Coordinates of C-alpha atoms in Angstrom, one line a residue:
Chain E
M1 CA -50.7 -23.9 119.3
Q2 CA -47.0 -22.5 119.9
E3 CA -48.5 -21.3 123.7
A4 CA -49.8 -24.8 124.3
T5 CA -46.8 -26.6 123.6
S6 CA -44.1 -24.2 125.2
A7 CA -41.9 -25.7 127.9
A8 CA -43.4 -23.6 130.6
A9 CA -47.2 -24.8 130.0
E10 CA -45.9 -28.4 130.0
M11 CA -43.6 -28.2 133.0
A12 CA -46.9 -26.8 134.5
T13 CA -48.5 -29.9 134.6
Y14 CA -45.5 -30.7 137.2
G15 CA -47.1 -28.7 140.1
L16 CA -45.4 -28.3 143.1
E17 CA -42.7 -30.6 141.3
A18 CA -41.8 -28.4 138.8
D19 CA -38.0 -27.2 138.7
E20 CA -36.7 -24.2 136.6
R21 CA -35.5 -25.3 132.9
Y22 CA -32.0 -26.4 133.4
G23 CA -29.8 -27.1 130.4
F24 CA -26.4 -27.1 128.7
F25 CA -24.8 -23.7 127.0
T26 CA -21.7 -25.5 125.2
D27 CA -18.7 -22.8 124.8
T28 CA -16.9 -24.3 121.5
T29 CA -14.1 -21.3 122.0
L30 CA -13.1 -23.5 124.9
C31 CA -13.4 -26.9 123.3
I32 CA -10.2 -29.1 122.7
G33 CA -11.7 -32.1 121.4
C34 CA -10.5 -34.2 124.5
K35 CA -13.9 -36.3 124.1
A36 CA -14.2 -36.8 128.0
C37 CA -18.1 -35.8 127.5
E38 CA -18.8 -38.9 124.9
V39 CA -16.9 -41.0 127.0
A40 CA -18.5 -39.8 130.4
C41 CA -21.6 -39.9 128.7
K42 CA -21.3 -43.5 127.7
E43 CA -20.0 -44.5 131.1
W44 CA -22.8 -43.2 133.0
N45 CA -25.6 -43.9 130.5
E46 CA -24.3 -47.8 130.4
L47 CA -24.3 -47.0 126.4
P48 CA -22.5 -49.8 124.1
Q49 CA -19.2 -48.6 122.2
D50 CA -19.6 -47.6 118.4
G51 CA -17.1 -50.1 117.0
Y52 CA -13.6 -49.5 116.1
N53 CA -14.3 -47.2 113.0
F54 CA -11.6 -45.0 111.0
T55 CA -13.4 -42.4 109.0
A56 CA -10.2 -40.1 108.3
E57 CA -12.5 -37.1 109.0
S58 CA -10.0 -35.3 110.9
Y59 CA -9.6 -36.8 115.0
D60 CA -13.4 -37.7 114.4
N61 CA -14.1 -41.4 114.2
T62 CA -17.8 -41.0 116.3
S63 CA -19.4 -39.2 113.1
Q64 CA -22.6 -38.4 114.6
L65 CA -24.9 -38.7 117.7
S66 CA -27.3 -41.8 117.5
G67 CA -29.3 -43.8 119.8
T68 CA -26.3 -45.1 121.8
T69 CA -24.0 -42.1 121.3
W70 CA -25.5 -39.1 123.0
R71 CA -22.4 -36.3 122.8
H72 CA -20.2 -36.0 119.7
V73 CA -17.6 -34.0 119.5
A74 CA -17.1 -32.4 115.7
F75 CA -13.5 -31.7 114.5
I76 CA -13.6 -29.2 111.4
E77 CA -10.2 -28.1 109.7
Q78 CA -9.8 -25.0 108.3
F79 CA -6.5 -24.2 106.6
A80 CA -6.0 -21.8 103.7
L81 CA -3.2 -24.1 102.6
P82 CA -2.5 -23.5 98.6
V83 CA -4.3 -27.2 98.2
E84 CA -6.9 -27.5 95.6
R85 CA -9.8 -29.0 97.0
P86 CA -10.3 -32.8 96.2
D87 CA -13.3 -33.5 94.2
P88 CA -15.8 -34.9 96.5
A89 CA -16.9 -37.6 94.0
E90 CA -13.4 -39.3 94.4
G91 CA -14.3 -40.9 97.7
P92 CA -14.9 -40.6 101.4
V93 CA -11.6 -39.6 102.2
T94 CA -11.7 -35.8 101.8
V95 CA -9.8 -32.9 103.4
R96 CA -11.9 -29.7 103.7
I97 CA -9.9 -26.6 103.0
G98 CA -11.0 -23.3 104.0
D99 CA -15.1 -24.4 104.7
G100 CA -16.8 -21.2 105.9
V101 CA -15.1 -18.1 107.4
P102 CA -11.3 -17.5 106.0
P103 CA -8.9 -17.9 108.9
Q104 CA -7.3 -14.4 110.2
S105 CA -4.6 -13.0 108.3
D106 CA -2.1 -13.8 111.3
Q107 CA -3.2 -17.6 111.0
S108 CA -2.5 -20.1 108.8
G109 CA -5.7 -22.0 110.1
R110 CA -7.8 -23.0 112.6
W111 CA -9.6 -26.0 114.1
L112 CA -13.1 -25.7 115.4
M113 CA -14.2 -28.4 118.1
S114 CA -17.7 -28.4 119.3
S115 CA -19.6 -31.3 121.4
D116 CA -22.9 -31.8 120.1
V117 CA -25.8 -32.5 122.1
C118 CA -30.0 -33.1 122.0
K119 CA -31.2 -29.2 121.8
H120 CA -34.0 -30.2 124.2
C121 CA -36.2 -27.6 122.1
A122 CA -38.9 -25.9 123.8
H123 CA -41.2 -26.5 121.0
A124 CA -39.8 -30.7 120.5
A125 CA -41.1 -32.0 117.4
C126 CA -40.0 -35.7 118.8
L127 CA -42.1 -35.2 121.6
D128 CA -45.2 -33.6 119.8
V129 CA -45.1 -36.4 117.2
C130 CA -44.4 -39.4 119.5
P131 CA -47.9 -41.6 119.1
T132 CA -47.4 -43.4 122.7
G133 CA -46.4 -40.8 125.1
A134 CA -42.9 -42.5 125.5
L135 CA -41.1 -38.9 124.9
F136 CA -42.1 -36.7 127.7
R137 CA -41.2 -33.1 129.2
T138 CA -39.4 -33.9 132.7
E139 CA -39.8 -31.0 135.5
F140 CA -36.0 -29.6 134.2
G141 CA -37.7 -28.7 131.0
S142 CA -35.7 -31.7 129.3
V143 CA -37.1 -34.0 126.9
V144 CA -36.7 -38.0 127.8
V145 CA -37.5 -41.3 125.9
Q146 CA -39.5 -43.7 128.5
Q147 CA -37.8 -47.0 127.1
D148 CA -40.9 -48.9 128.8
I149 CA -43.2 -47.1 126.6
C150 CA -41.4 -46.5 123.3
N151 CA -42.6 -49.1 120.5
G152 CA -40.1 -48.2 118.1
C153 CA -42.3 -46.6 115.6
G154 CA -39.5 -44.2 114.5
Y155 CA -41.8 -41.3 114.0
C156 CA -39.2 -39.1 116.2
V157 CA -36.4 -39.9 114.1
P158 CA -37.4 -38.0 110.8
A159 CA -39.2 -35.4 112.9
C160 CA -36.4 -34.1 114.7
P161 CA -35.1 -30.9 112.9
F162 CA -31.5 -31.9 114.4
G163 CA -31.3 -35.2 113.4
V164 CA -30.3 -36.4 116.7
I165 CA -32.8 -39.0 117.7
E166 CA -32.2 -42.2 116.4
Q167 CA -33.3 -45.7 116.7
I168 CA -30.8 -48.3 118.5
P169 CA -29.7 -51.3 116.3
K170 CA -31.1 -54.8 117.6
D171 CA -33.3 -53.3 120.0
G172 CA -35.9 -51.3 118.3
R173 CA -36.6 -48.6 120.9
V174 CA -34.9 -45.2 120.2
G175 CA -32.5 -43.1 122.3
K176 CA -31.1 -39.8 122.8
C177 CA -29.2 -37.8 125.6
T178 CA -31.6 -37.4 128.7
L179 CA -29.5 -34.8 130.2
C180 CA -28.7 -37.2 132.9
Y181 CA -32.5 -37.2 134.5
D182 CA -31.4 -39.8 137.0
R183 CA -28.5 -37.7 138.2
L184 CA -30.3 -34.3 138.0
K185 CA -33.2 -36.2 140.2
D186 CA -30.3 -36.4 142.8
G187 CA -29.1 -32.6 142.2
E188 CA -26.1 -33.8 140.2
S189 CA -24.9 -32.2 137.2
P190 CA -25.1 -34.4 133.8
A191 CA -21.8 -36.5 133.6
C192 CA -20.6 -34.7 130.5
A193 CA -20.5 -31.4 132.1
K194 CA -19.2 -32.9 134.9
A195 CA -16.2 -34.6 133.2
C196 CA -15.7 -31.5 130.6
P197 CA -11.9 -30.0 131.8
T198 CA -12.4 -27.1 130.1
E199 CA -15.9 -25.6 131.5
S200 CA -16.7 -25.7 127.7
I201 CA -20.1 -27.5 128.6
Q202 CA -21.3 -25.7 131.3
F203 CA -24.9 -27.0 132.8
G204 CA -27.1 -25.1 134.8
K205 CA -30.6 -22.7 134.9
V206 CA -31.2 -22.0 131.0
D207 CA -31.8 -18.1 132.2
E208 CA -28.6 -17.8 134.0
L209 CA -26.4 -19.6 131.3
R210 CA -28.2 -17.6 128.5
E211 CA -26.8 -14.3 130.0
R212 CA -23.4 -15.9 130.8
A213 CA -23.5 -17.0 126.8
Q214 CA -24.4 -13.0 126.1
K215 CA -21.7 -12.0 127.7
R216 CA -19.1 -14.3 126.3
L217 CA -20.2 -13.7 123.0
A218 CA -19.1 -9.8 123.5
A219 CA -16.1 -11.1 124.8
V220 CA -15.1 -13.1 121.9
Q221 CA -16.3 -11.5 119.1
N222 CA -13.8 -9.2 118.1
E223 CA -11.4 -11.7 118.3
F224 CA -13.3 -14.2 116.4
Q225 CA -15.1 -13.3 113.1
G226 CA -18.1 -15.2 112.8
A227 CA -18.9 -16.3 116.3
Q228 CA -22.4 -16.4 117.1
L229 CA -24.9 -17.9 119.5
Y230 CA -26.8 -20.9 118.3
G231 CA -30.3 -22.1 119.9
A232 CA -30.2 -19.4 122.6
D233 CA -32.9 -17.4 121.2
E234 CA -36.5 -17.8 122.6
G235 CA -38.1 -16.2 119.2
D236 CA -36.4 -19.2 117.1
G237 CA -38.4 -22.0 115.1
I238 CA -37.6 -24.3 118.2
G239 CA -38.8 -21.8 121.0
G240 CA -35.0 -21.6 122.3
A241 CA -33.2 -24.5 122.9
G242 CA -32.4 -26.1 126.1
A243 CA -28.9 -26.8 125.2
F244 CA -27.4 -24.0 123.1
F245 CA -24.0 -23.4 122.1
L246 CA -21.4 -20.5 121.0
L247 CA -20.3 -21.0 117.8
L248 CA -17.2 -19.8 115.6
D249 CA -19.0 -20.2 112.3
K250 CA -22.0 -20.7 110.4
P251 CA -24.4 -23.8 112.1
E252 CA -24.0 -25.6 109.0
V253 CA -20.4 -26.0 109.3
Y254 CA -20.9 -28.2 112.5
G255 CA -23.6 -30.0 110.7
L256 CA -26.4 -28.3 112.4
P257 CA -29.6 -26.7 110.3
P258 CA -29.0 -23.2 109.9
D259 CA -32.8 -22.5 110.6
P260 CA -34.4 -25.3 112.5
V261 CA -38.2 -24.9 112.8
V262 CA -40.3 -27.3 114.8
T263 CA -42.5 -29.4 112.2
T264 CA -45.6 -29.3 114.2
R265 CA -45.7 -25.6 114.0
D266 CA -47.9 -26.2 110.6
V267 CA -49.6 -29.2 112.3
L268 CA -52.9 -27.5 112.4
K269 CA -52.7 -26.0 108.8
M270 CA -51.7 -29.7 107.9
W271 CA -55.2 -31.2 109.5
K272 CA -56.7 -28.5 107.5
F273 CA -55.5 -29.6 104.1
A274 CA -56.3 -33.0 104.9
A275 CA -59.6 -32.3 105.8
W276 CA -60.3 -30.5 102.4
A277 CA -58.8 -33.5 100.6
A278 CA -61.3 -36.0 102.5
A279 CA -64.1 -33.3 101.9
T280 CA -62.9 -33.7 98.0
T281 CA -63.3 -37.2 98.3
V282 CA -66.8 -37.3 99.6
G283 CA -67.7 -34.9 96.8
V284 CA -66.2 -37.4 94.0
L285 CA -68.1 -40.1 95.6
V286 CA -71.5 -38.4 95.9
L287 CA -71.1 -37.1 92.3
S288 CA -69.9 -40.7 91.0
G289 CA -73.0 -41.9 93.1
M290 CA -75.6 -40.0 91.2
L291 CA -74.2 -40.3 87.9
P292 CA -76.1 -42.9 85.8
D293 CA -74.3 -46.1 84.8
Chain G
M1 CA -24.9 -19.3 98.3
N2 CA -23.1 -22.7 97.5
E3 CA -25.6 -25.1 95.3
H4 CA -24.3 -27.7 97.6
G5 CA -24.8 -26.1 101.1
A6 CA -21.8 -26.7 103.5
S7 CA -22.5 -29.6 105.7
Y8 CA -20.2 -31.4 108.2
Y9 CA -18.1 -33.8 106.0
G10 CA -21.3 -33.8 103.8
R11 CA -23.1 -35.5 106.3
P12 CA -27.0 -35.5 106.5
I13 CA -28.4 -32.9 108.9
V14 CA -32.0 -34.6 109.2
R15 CA -32.3 -38.4 109.3
A16 CA -33.8 -40.1 106.7
P17 CA -37.2 -42.1 107.8
I18 CA -36.3 -45.6 109.1
W19 CA -39.5 -46.9 107.9
K20 CA -39.0 -49.6 105.7
A21 CA -41.0 -50.7 102.6
E22 CA -43.6 -52.0 104.8
I23 CA -44.6 -48.4 105.2
A24 CA -45.0 -47.7 101.5
W25 CA -47.2 -50.3 100.9
Y26 CA -49.2 -49.3 104.2
L27 CA -49.8 -45.9 102.2
F28 CA -50.7 -47.6 99.6
F29 CA -53.2 -50.3 101.3
G30 CA -54.6 -47.9 103.7
G31 CA -55.8 -45.9 100.6
L32 CA -57.0 -48.8 99.0
A33 CA -59.2 -49.9 102.1
G34 CA -60.7 -46.5 102.9
G35 CA -61.5 -45.8 99.1
S36 CA -62.9 -49.2 98.5
A37 CA -65.3 -49.1 102.0
S38 CA -66.4 -45.6 100.9
I39 CA -67.2 -46.9 97.3
S40 CA -68.8 -49.8 98.8
F41 CA -71.2 -47.8 100.7
I42 CA -72.0 -45.7 97.8
A43 CA -72.8 -49.2 95.8
R44 CA -75.2 -50.1 98.7
L45 CA -77.0 -46.7 98.4
R46 CA -77.5 -47.7 94.8
G47 CA -78.5 -51.4 95.5
N48 CA -75.3 -52.4 93.6
D49 CA -75.1 -55.5 95.4
P50 CA -72.3 -57.3 93.4
L51 CA -70.0 -53.8 93.7
R52 CA -71.1 -53.6 97.1
T53 CA -69.7 -57.1 98.3
R54 CA -66.8 -57.1 96.1
L55 CA -65.5 -53.8 97.7
L56 CA -66.0 -54.8 100.8
L57 CA -64.1 -58.0 100.5
I58 CA -61.1 -55.7 98.9
A59 CA -61.2 -53.5 101.9
A60 CA -61.1 -56.2 104.3
C61 CA -58.1 -57.7 102.7
A62 CA -56.3 -54.3 102.2
V63 CA -57.3 -53.8 106.1
C64 CA -55.3 -57.1 107.2
L65 CA -52.7 -56.4 104.6
S66 CA -52.3 -53.0 106.3
T67 CA -52.2 -54.0 109.8
Y68 CA -49.6 -56.8 109.2
C69 CA -47.4 -53.9 107.5
L70 CA -47.9 -51.4 110.4
I71 CA -46.9 -53.8 113.2
K72 CA -44.0 -55.5 111.4
D73 CA -42.6 -52.2 110.9
L74 CA -42.4 -51.4 114.7
G75 CA -39.2 -51.7 116.7
K76 CA -41.3 -53.5 119.3
P77 CA -44.1 -55.2 117.3
E78 CA -45.5 -56.5 120.5
R79 CA -46.0 -53.1 121.9
F80 CA -48.6 -51.8 118.8
L81 CA -51.4 -51.4 121.4
N82 CA -49.1 -48.4 123.3
M83 CA -50.2 -46.5 120.3
L84 CA -53.5 -46.0 122.0
R85 CA -52.4 -44.9 125.3
L86 CA -53.5 -41.2 124.6
F87 CA -55.4 -39.1 122.3
K88 CA -52.8 -36.9 120.7
P89 CA -53.8 -34.6 117.5
T90 CA -50.0 -33.2 117.3
S91 CA -49.2 -36.6 116.4
P92 CA -50.5 -37.8 113.5
M93 CA -49.3 -41.4 113.9
N94 CA -51.7 -41.4 116.9
M95 CA -54.7 -39.9 115.3
G96 CA -54.2 -42.1 112.3
T97 CA -54.1 -45.6 114.7
W98 CA -57.5 -44.2 115.8
I99 CA -58.9 -43.7 112.6
F100 CA -57.8 -47.1 111.1
S101 CA -58.7 -48.9 114.4
A102 CA -62.6 -47.3 114.2
F103 CA -62.2 -48.1 110.7
S104 CA -60.9 -51.5 110.5
G105 CA -63.6 -52.4 113.4
S106 CA -66.6 -50.9 110.9
V107 CA -65.4 -52.9 108.1
F108 CA -65.6 -56.0 110.0
T109 CA -68.7 -55.3 111.5
V110 CA -70.1 -55.1 107.8
L111 CA -68.5 -58.2 107.3
A112 CA -70.2 -60.0 110.1
A113 CA -73.5 -58.4 109.5
E114 CA -73.5 -59.4 106.1
F115 CA -72.5 -63.1 107.3
F116 CA -75.0 -63.3 110.0
H117 CA -77.5 -61.3 107.8
I118 CA -78.1 -58.2 110.0
P119 CA -78.9 -55.4 107.3
A120 CA -79.6 -52.9 109.9
L121 CA -76.1 -53.3 111.4
G122 CA -74.5 -53.7 108.3
A123 CA -75.9 -50.6 107.2
I124 CA -74.8 -48.5 110.0
A125 CA -71.3 -50.1 110.1
S126 CA -71.0 -49.5 106.5
A127 CA -71.8 -45.9 106.8
S128 CA -69.4 -45.5 109.6
A129 CA -66.6 -46.9 107.3
A130 CA -67.5 -44.7 104.6
F131 CA -67.5 -41.6 106.9
L132 CA -64.0 -42.8 107.9
G133 CA -62.6 -44.2 104.6
P134 CA -61.7 -40.5 103.6
A135 CA -59.9 -39.7 106.8
L136 CA -57.8 -42.9 106.2
C137 CA -57.0 -42.1 102.8
T138 CA -56.0 -38.6 103.6
Y139 CA -54.2 -38.3 106.8
T140 CA -51.4 -40.1 105.8
G141 CA -50.3 -37.1 103.9
V142 CA -50.1 -35.1 107.5
L143 CA -48.1 -38.3 108.7
L144 CA -45.5 -37.5 106.2
A145 CA -45.6 -34.0 106.2
D146 CA -45.3 -33.6 110.0
T147 CA -41.6 -34.6 109.7
A148 CA -38.6 -32.3 109.3
T149 CA -37.9 -34.6 105.7
P150 CA -37.9 -31.4 103.0
V151 CA -40.0 -32.9 100.3
W152 CA -42.7 -34.3 102.6
H153 CA -42.8 -31.4 105.2
D154 CA -43.0 -28.2 101.9
A155 CA -45.6 -30.5 100.4
Y156 CA -48.2 -30.6 103.0
P157 CA -50.8 -28.9 101.2
D158 CA -50.8 -31.2 98.4
L159 CA -49.8 -34.9 100.0
P160 CA -53.3 -35.5 101.1
F161 CA -54.7 -35.1 97.7
V162 CA -52.4 -37.0 96.2
F163 CA -53.1 -39.6 98.4
A164 CA -56.7 -39.2 98.2
G165 CA -56.7 -39.4 94.3
G166 CA -54.4 -42.5 94.7
A167 CA -57.1 -44.2 97.2
L168 CA -60.0 -43.6 94.6
A169 CA -58.0 -44.4 91.4
S170 CA -56.5 -48.0 93.0
S171 CA -60.3 -48.8 94.7
G172 CA -61.9 -48.0 91.5
A173 CA -59.6 -50.3 89.5
A174 CA -59.5 -52.9 91.9
A175 CA -63.4 -53.5 91.6
L176 CA -63.1 -53.1 87.8
L177 CA -60.5 -55.6 87.5
T178 CA -62.6 -57.9 89.2
L179 CA -66.0 -57.6 88.5
R180 CA -67.8 -57.2 84.9
L181 CA -68.1 -53.7 83.5
D182 CA -71.9 -53.5 83.8
Q183 CA -71.8 -53.8 87.2
A184 CA -68.7 -51.5 88.0
G185 CA -69.7 -48.5 86.4
L186 CA -69.8 -46.3 89.5
A187 CA -66.0 -47.8 90.1
R188 CA -64.9 -46.9 86.8
R189 CA -66.3 -43.1 87.4
C190 CA -64.4 -43.1 90.7
M191 CA -61.3 -44.4 89.4
L192 CA -61.2 -41.6 86.7
A193 CA -61.9 -39.1 89.1
G194 CA -59.0 -40.4 91.2
V195 CA -56.7 -40.5 88.5
A196 CA -57.5 -36.7 87.7
L197 CA -57.1 -35.9 91.7
E198 CA -53.6 -37.9 91.6
V199 CA -52.2 -36.3 88.6
L200 CA -53.2 -32.8 89.0
G201 CA -52.4 -32.9 93.1
N202 CA -48.9 -34.3 92.0
A203 CA -48.6 -31.5 89.5
R204 CA -49.4 -29.0 92.0
M205 CA -46.8 -30.7 94.6
M206 CA -44.1 -30.4 92.0
G207 CA -44.9 -26.7 91.3
R208 CA -45.0 -25.6 95.1
L209 CA -41.6 -27.7 95.8
G210 CA -39.9 -25.7 92.8
D211 CA -37.2 -26.7 90.7
F212 CA -34.4 -27.3 93.6
L213 CA -36.7 -29.3 96.0
A214 CA -38.4 -31.3 93.4
Q215 CA -34.9 -32.5 92.4
P216 CA -35.3 -35.7 94.5
Y217 CA -38.4 -36.6 92.4
R218 CA -36.2 -36.8 89.4
H219 CA -33.1 -38.8 90.4
G220 CA -32.4 -42.4 91.6
K221 CA -35.1 -44.7 92.7
A222 CA -37.7 -42.1 93.8
G223 CA -36.8 -40.6 89.7
N224 CA -37.6 -44.2 88.5
F225 CA -40.7 -44.5 90.4
A226 CA -42.0 -41.3 89.9
A227 CA -41.7 -41.5 86.5
A228 CA -43.2 -44.8 86.3
S229 CA -46.6 -43.8 88.3
E230 CA -46.6 -40.9 86.0
R231 CA -46.8 -42.8 82.8
L232 CA -48.8 -46.0 84.3
T233 CA -51.5 -43.7 85.9
L234 CA -51.9 -41.5 82.8
A235 CA -52.1 -44.3 80.5
G236 CA -54.5 -46.0 82.3
G237 CA -56.9 -43.2 82.9
A238 CA -56.7 -42.4 79.4
L239 CA -57.1 -46.1 78.1
A240 CA -60.2 -46.4 80.1
L241 CA -61.7 -43.3 79.3
V242 CA -61.7 -44.0 75.5
A243 CA -62.4 -47.7 76.1
G244 CA -66.2 -46.7 76.6
K245 CA -67.9 -50.0 77.0
N246 CA -64.9 -52.5 75.9
Q247 CA -64.5 -54.7 79.3
W248 CA -61.3 -55.7 78.7
A249 CA -59.6 -52.4 77.4
N250 CA -61.2 -50.9 80.7
R251 CA -59.7 -54.0 82.9
A252 CA -56.2 -53.0 81.1
G253 CA -56.4 -49.6 81.9
A254 CA -57.6 -50.3 85.6
L255 CA -54.2 -52.6 85.9
L256 CA -52.5 -49.5 84.8
V257 CA -53.8 -47.4 86.9
F258 CA -53.6 -49.9 90.1
G259 CA -49.8 -50.0 89.3
G260 CA -49.4 -46.6 88.9
A261 CA -51.1 -45.7 92.1
I262 CA -48.6 -48.3 94.1
Y263 CA -45.4 -46.6 92.4
R264 CA -46.7 -43.1 93.3
R265 CA -46.2 -44.2 97.4
F266 CA -43.3 -45.9 96.4
A267 CA -41.7 -42.7 94.9
I268 CA -43.1 -40.1 97.4
F269 CA -41.6 -42.9 100.1
E270 CA -38.0 -42.7 98.6
A271 CA -38.2 -39.0 97.8
G272 CA -38.3 -38.4 101.2
K273 CA -35.3 -40.5 102.2
Q274 CA -33.5 -38.7 99.3
S275 CA -33.9 -35.4 100.2
A276 CA -33.1 -36.0 103.9
L277 CA -29.8 -37.7 103.2
D278 CA -28.6 -34.9 100.8
P279 CA -27.9 -32.1 103.4
K280 CA -28.4 -29.4 100.8
Y281 CA -32.1 -29.7 100.7
T282 CA -32.0 -29.0 104.3
V283 CA -29.4 -26.5 104.3
V284 CA -30.1 -24.3 101.5
P285 CA -33.6 -23.5 102.0
Q286 CA -32.9 -22.9 105.8
R287 CA -29.9 -20.7 104.8
E288 CA -32.1 -18.8 102.3
R289 CA -34.9 -18.2 105.2
A290 CA -32.1 -17.3 107.5
D291 CA -30.2 -14.6 105.3
R292 CA -33.0 -13.1 104.6
R293 CA -34.4 -12.4 108.0
A294 CA -31.1 -11.1 108.9
G295 CA -31.2 -8.9 105.9
A296 CA -34.8 -7.6 106.8
S297 CA -33.5 -6.8 110.1
A298 CA -30.4 -5.1 109.2

């Protein structure tokens, strides 16, 4: 089952057109929170604005990825100030104090910034559950929605273990990062990586990016306690992400699931239980049919 | 471990299903259609004409309502037929559309055979609908479970049984409500067996989810729906069981069971949404799993 849905197997259908797997390595130690990636993505992909929202959640007024927001820069403030943590029940305006790993002794606190994006999973739940085949695996190993096929059934939305893909309001179809499929076709790098001024977002062949990420982790893990790679392991529940990260704290602090698993990993077992339930139904019908009125 | 499970400004990690109430209704009507067509076939074998034709009509109405709900909920309803572009077992929605299409085709063929008096065709199509009916009643369990929604995915062994039980219970109840008791003995037995299957399946599901993951079934809208469905189903089943040959007591029991089956679908539907909207149901089990694995490898 897992083998059959591997990126390599699906890319094999491209024959001579198949390319190597491409993706992003987002090194959050380099992110300065400029949001150039968000803007570049909106510009290139002609995505509408999200409106003028004020969340009071640090410098983040984008809040999350959506059908029309394919890059999202998260801002996490970790300051060990002598302030009591406000009661979350008091309202949406809360300042998070000291979440996750405590700051090092020589600092009064730290900012974490990270540009989130679709993970382009090797085992992609959105693609597996899509009933129309609108979602497909490209020759670059990325996962893309064909807007002329999608009928807006919404099944991919709860299937994604990262909560990335979402329905586009007033349109009905779903949208997410395409890894700039059109730019890749022309040998260009995705707009966000091109616009990133600090090379926090690095685009390239996934194999090379993974090596680079391991080296970078080794270089920084003494300086940053809690530094870890996220999504770079082929043995994880999604078969390794095409877009992976170097994080400085636990994934959940960034709003990422700690141990994502593609839901279709269990789909054969699910069908077996459904078959048993159907057989039980038949049994009930036969028995009820044999009994006298 | 932090019981609340740290998350980014308390935001959900996975997305709640965007499906509207139509899908909860579809879970009910699909089950009603599948159950009714199956019982109708058994009634045909027993030569019970009133029960056979009544359940056939109920199945046909439920198919129409299901079709309406399924298409209405799409973001692009005019593209409904794109569902049949391929045959894809990893997508329960795709498989379900095939099952539903074949099933509804069979039901309307039986209806046409009745109308034009072609008994042979009616028997074949009725058998086909009875074969597909149980599949239609149970695939919806896979449909919900094949998501990252915590209370749905982790309940995958039980959801098909709960849905099968609810389908038998509501179909039997529908016949009991609209026929004389002496014509609906088979329907009554199916209803009682369905009630048992639904209640036992649900109890097993709660046990499997455990105290933490079963919380969505105890709070908010889902909690209200779950409590209502449990009370209605148990009370209705008990009433019909002790009613014996009393027609009106049986009908009162059937009405309660029918309502209980509707509430059960809404309970499961809403609990899924609630479990996705609170990040702790995603973070806490995954964090424990990750820590356990890290501990084992260290």
